[in-house]
Coordinates of C-alpha atoms in Angstrom, one line a residue:
M1 CA -90.8 176.0 202.9
S2 CA -91.4 172.9 201.7
D3 CA -93.4 170.1 203.4
G4 CA -96.0 173.0 204.2
L5 CA -93.0 173.4 207.7
N6 CA -93.4 177.2 208.1
S7 CA -90.6 179.4 210.1
T8 CA -91.9 178.9 213.1
V9 CA -93.9 175.9 215.0
S10 CA -96.3 175.7 218.0
T11 CA -96.0 173.7 221.1
Q12 CA -98.7 172.4 219.8
W13 CA -97.4 171.1 216.5
L14 CA -94.2 169.9 217.6
A15 CA -95.9 168.2 220.4
D16 CA -98.3 167.0 217.6
H17 CA -95.4 165.9 215.8
L18 CA -93.1 164.6 217.9
S19 CA -92.8 161.1 217.1
A20 CA -93.2 161.9 213.6
P21 CA -90.5 160.0 211.1
D22 CA -88.7 163.2 209.7
V23 CA -88.6 165.4 212.5
R24 CA -85.5 166.4 214.5
V25 CA -84.9 168.3 217.8
V26 CA -82.1 170.2 218.3
D27 CA -81.6 173.0 222.0
G28 CA -80.1 175.8 220.3
T29 CA -79.2 177.8 223.1
Y30 CA -76.5 179.4 223.6
Y31 CA -75.4 182.3 227.2
L32 CA -73.4 184.7 226.1
P33 CA -69.9 184.8 228.4
N34 CA -70.7 187.6 230.9
E35 CA -74.4 185.4 232.0
N36 CA -71.6 182.4 233.3
K37 CA -74.6 180.0 232.5
N38 CA -73.1 176.2 230.5
A39 CA -75.6 176.1 228.3
R40 CA -74.8 172.5 227.3
Q41 CA -75.1 171.5 231.3
L42 CA -78.5 172.4 231.5
Y43 CA -79.7 170.6 228.0
E44 CA -78.0 167.4 229.4
E45 CA -80.5 168.8 233.2
Q46 CA -83.7 168.7 230.6
H47 CA -84.1 169.1 227.7
I48 CA -87.4 167.9 224.5
E49 CA -87.5 164.2 224.4
N50 CA -84.7 163.3 221.5
A51 CA -83.8 166.2 221.1
V52 CA -79.8 167.1 220.0
F53 CA -77.4 170.3 221.2
F54 CA -76.1 172.3 219.0
D55 CA -72.8 174.4 219.5
I56 CA -72.6 177.4 218.1
D57 CA -68.8 177.9 219.5
D58 CA -68.4 174.8 218.6
I59 CA -70.0 173.9 214.4
C60 CA -67.7 177.4 213.4
D61 CA -65.0 178.3 212.3
E62 CA -62.2 178.3 214.9
G63 CA -59.6 180.0 212.6
N64 CA -61.8 183.4 213.2
P65 CA -61.5 186.2 215.6
L66 CA -64.1 187.3 216.2
P67 CA -66.9 184.5 218.0
H68 CA -69.3 182.2 216.4
M69 CA -68.4 183.1 212.6
I70 CA -70.1 180.6 209.9
P71 CA -68.2 177.4 209.7
S72 CA -67.2 176.2 206.0
D73 CA -70.2 174.0 204.0
I74 CA -67.7 170.8 204.9
K75 CA -67.5 171.8 208.9
F76 CA -70.8 172.5 208.7
A77 CA -72.4 169.0 206.8
S78 CA -70.8 166.9 208.7
R79 CA -71.0 168.8 212.5
V80 CA -74.5 168.4 211.8
R81 CA -74.7 165.4 209.9
K82 CA -73.6 163.1 213.0
L83 CA -76.3 165.0 214.8
G84 CA -78.5 163.2 212.4
L85 CA -79.4 166.3 211.2
G86 CA -80.2 166.0 207.0
D87 CA -81.2 165.8 204.6
G88 CA -85.9 165.2 204.2
N89 CA -85.7 166.4 208.2
R90 CA -87.9 167.9 209.7
I91 CA -85.9 170.2 211.8
I92 CA -87.4 171.8 214.7
V93 CA -85.0 174.4 216.9
Y94 CA -85.5 175.7 220.5
D95 CA -83.3 177.7 223.3
Q96 CA -83.7 177.6 227.1
R97 CA -84.4 181.2 226.5
G98 CA -87.3 181.2 224.8
L99 CA -86.5 183.7 221.3
F100 CA -82.2 184.1 221.5
S101 CA -80.0 181.7 219.8
A102 CA -82.5 179.4 218.3
A103 CA -82.8 181.6 215.5
R104 CA -79.4 181.6 214.3
I105 CA -79.5 178.1 213.6
W106 CA -82.5 178.5 212.1
W107 CA -81.1 181.0 209.9
M108 CA -77.4 178.7 209.6
F109 CA -79.3 175.9 208.1
K110 CA -81.5 177.9 205.7
L111 CA -77.9 179.8 204.4
F112 CA -76.7 175.7 203.9
G113 CA -79.5 175.5 201.9
H114 CA -81.6 173.6 204.7
K115 CA -84.9 174.6 203.3
D116 CA -87.5 172.3 206.7
V117 CA -86.1 174.1 209.7
A118 CA -88.3 175.9 212.0
V119 CA -88.2 177.9 215.7
L120 CA -90.4 176.4 218.5
D121 CA -92.5 179.5 219.5
G122 CA -91.6 180.6 222.4
G123 CA -89.2 177.1 223.2
L124 CA -88.2 175.3 226.3
P125 CA -90.0 178.1 228.7
K126 CA -93.7 177.6 227.1
W127 CA -93.5 173.7 226.6
L128 CA -92.1 173.2 229.9
E129 CA -95.4 175.7 231.6
E130 CA -97.5 173.9 229.6
N131 CA -96.1 171.3 231.8
R132 CA -95.2 168.8 228.2
P133 CA -92.7 166.4 229.1
V134 CA -88.3 166.6 229.5
D135 CA -85.6 164.2 230.2
D136 CA -82.4 164.3 230.4
N137 CA -81.3 160.6 228.6
K138 CA -78.3 160.8 226.8
V139 CA -78.4 161.2 223.2
Y140 CA -77.4 158.6 220.5
P141 CA -78.3 160.1 217.0
G142 CA -77.5 157.5 214.0
E143 CA -75.3 159.9 211.3
R144 CA -77.6 161.3 208.7
H145 CA -76.3 162.2 205.5
F146 CA -76.4 166.6 204.5
T147 CA -75.3 168.2 201.1
P148 CA -75.2 171.5 201.4
R149 CA -75.6 173.8 199.8
F150 CA -74.6 177.6 200.8
N151 CA -76.8 180.5 200.1
S152 CA -74.5 183.8 199.1
F153 CA -77.8 185.6 200.1
L154 CA -78.6 184.8 203.4
V155 CA -75.5 186.3 204.0
R156 CA -72.7 189.8 204.2
D157 CA -69.0 191.1 204.7
K158 CA -67.4 193.7 205.9
G159 CA -66.2 194.6 202.6
Q160 CA -69.9 193.8 201.0
M161 CA -71.4 197.0 204.4
L162 CA -68.9 199.4 204.2
K163 CA -69.9 199.0 199.4
N164 CA -73.2 200.1 201.0
L165 CA -72.2 203.1 202.8
D166 CA -71.8 204.4 199.5
T167 CA -74.6 202.7 198.0
R168 CA -76.9 202.5 200.7
K169 CA -79.2 199.8 198.5
E170 CA -79.4 197.7 201.7
Q171 CA -81.3 199.3 204.4
I172 CA -79.4 198.1 207.8
I173 CA -81.8 197.0 210.8
D174 CA -80.0 196.8 215.0
A175 CA -81.0 194.5 217.1
R176 CA -78.8 195.2 219.7
A177 CA -81.0 197.0 222.7
A178 CA -81.5 201.1 221.9
G179 CA -78.6 202.3 224.4
R180 CA -76.1 200.2 222.5
F181 CA -76.9 201.7 219.8
T182 CA -77.6 205.2 220.4
G183 CA -73.5 204.5 222.2
E184 CA -75.1 205.5 225.6
T185 CA -74.7 202.4 227.2
P186 CA -71.9 201.0 226.6
E187 CA -70.2 197.2 225.2
P188 CA -70.0 194.3 226.8
R189 CA -67.2 194.1 224.8
E190 CA -64.8 195.7 225.8
T191 CA -62.3 196.5 223.3
L192 CA -65.5 197.7 221.4
R193 CA -66.5 201.4 219.9
S194 CA -69.8 202.3 221.0
G195 CA -72.8 203.4 218.7
H196 CA -74.1 201.7 215.4
I197 CA -72.8 201.7 211.6
P198 CA -74.6 204.6 209.8
G199 CA -78.2 205.0 208.4
S200 CA -78.6 201.3 209.7
L201 CA -81.8 201.7 212.5
S202 CA -82.5 200.8 216.2
L203 CA -85.1 198.0 216.2
P204 CA -84.0 195.4 219.4
F205 CA -85.2 191.5 218.9
T206 CA -87.2 191.7 222.2
E207 CA -89.9 194.0 220.7
L208 CA -90.8 191.7 219.3
Q209 CA -91.2 189.0 221.4
N210 CA -93.6 188.8 224.7
D211 CA -91.8 188.7 228.1
K212 CA -92.3 184.6 227.6
G213 CA -90.0 184.7 224.1
V214 CA -93.2 184.5 221.8
L215 CA -93.1 186.0 218.9
K216 CA -96.0 189.4 218.5
S217 CA -98.4 187.8 214.8
S218 CA -97.2 188.3 211.7
Q219 CA -99.3 191.4 211.5
E220 CA -97.5 193.2 214.9
L221 CA -94.2 192.5 213.6
R222 CA -94.6 194.8 210.9
V223 CA -96.7 197.5 212.5
I224 CA -93.2 196.9 214.6
F225 CA -91.0 197.2 211.6
E226 CA -92.5 199.9 210.3
K227 CA -93.3 202.0 212.9
A228 CA -88.9 201.3 213.0
G229 CA -88.4 203.1 209.6
V230 CA -88.0 199.3 207.5
D231 CA -89.7 199.9 203.4
Y232 CA -90.3 197.1 202.9
S233 CA -89.5 197.6 199.0
K234 CA -86.0 197.4 200.2
P235 CA -83.2 194.5 200.7
I236 CA -82.6 194.4 204.3
V237 CA -79.7 193.6 206.3
T238 CA -79.9 192.3 209.9
S239 CA -76.8 193.3 212.6
C240 CA -76.6 192.6 216.3
G241 CA -73.8 192.0 218.8
S242 CA -71.7 188.9 217.6
G243 CA -74.7 187.3 214.4
V244 CA -76.5 185.8 217.0
T245 CA -80.0 187.5 217.6
A246 CA -80.0 189.4 213.9
A247 CA -81.3 186.4 213.2
V248 CA -83.6 187.0 215.7
L249 CA -84.9 190.0 213.0
S250 CA -84.9 187.9 209.7
L251 CA -86.8 185.3 211.2
G252 CA -89.7 188.7 211.9
L253 CA -89.1 189.9 208.3
E254 CA -89.7 186.3 207.1
L255 CA -92.8 186.4 208.8
T256 CA -94.2 188.9 207.5
G257 CA -92.9 188.0 204.3
H258 CA -90.4 190.0 203.8
K259 CA -87.8 188.3 200.9
N260 CA -84.6 189.0 200.5
I261 CA -83.4 189.2 203.6
S262 CA -80.0 188.7 205.3
L263 CA -77.5 188.9 208.2
Y264 CA -73.9 190.5 208.7
D265 CA -72.5 187.7 210.5
G266 CA -69.4 189.3 212.3
S267 CA -71.3 192.4 213.2
W268 CA -70.2 194.5 216.1
T269 CA -68.8 192.4 217.6
E270 CA -66.9 193.2 214.4
W271 CA -67.2 196.3 213.5
G272 CA -67.0 198.1 216.3
Q273 CA -63.2 197.2 216.0
E274 CA -60.6 200.2 216.0
G275 CA -60.1 200.5 212.5
E276 CA -61.5 201.9 208.8
T277 CA -65.5 201.5 209.8
P278 CA -67.4 204.5 210.4
V279 CA -69.5 204.9 213.4
D280 CA -72.6 206.4 214.5
I281 CA -73.5 207.5 217.9
G282 CA -77.3 209.2 219.0
T283 CA -80.1 208.3 217.1

């Protein structure tokens, strides 16, 4: 990261820099449809001072039948500009769970070429636990120019994933719960098959953090990845249910020093549909 901004920042760092003119704070919360929670409404009830709300179901390719797929660079730039997020900003993303969807927004900014972006470690729960201030004030951001520089190396599509079944050049790590990976637990989206992409490794994203959404140390993360079978000499593709928690694995890998990480945007919501994609069951 340029200007010394790491992939994550602590609550103390944000408290110390909250009034800095170049720092922008983003609530990037997303709840699954079956959770019956309204992320935007909860944001409006309480958020970190001057935080704007980033809706992954709005800043997406709405013409794609898959949920919250990446938008065009023009749409991304237009939407984040209106949120006051742009060139020269240090962008700090948090979510209301601790760490679930904030990493997806972190990855999206990197995908579109913005390097000064970090995730707030522990998110809003840690911020509140430390009695740091929140408010319900409406935020009126001034527009900020954003120059998109799309980095295709950070994302994979189904065609590339199918080709990789033959080449095995890239390792695939699946962030879903172990039961969904093995096929023992049904998918929350009823139309999808159960199982996993052949040759992929299972590493539920929750294993990278404690029960409060705080990431484990980089040394601990490295051990966790290697125990899951990750070969650090090979490129890695992260995957999950719909491209959200895969980014938690991408974040963890970056914190351990891995330099060649991409994310399968369609993830299991695409791969698990009936069609030409092969599926494995079990471990």
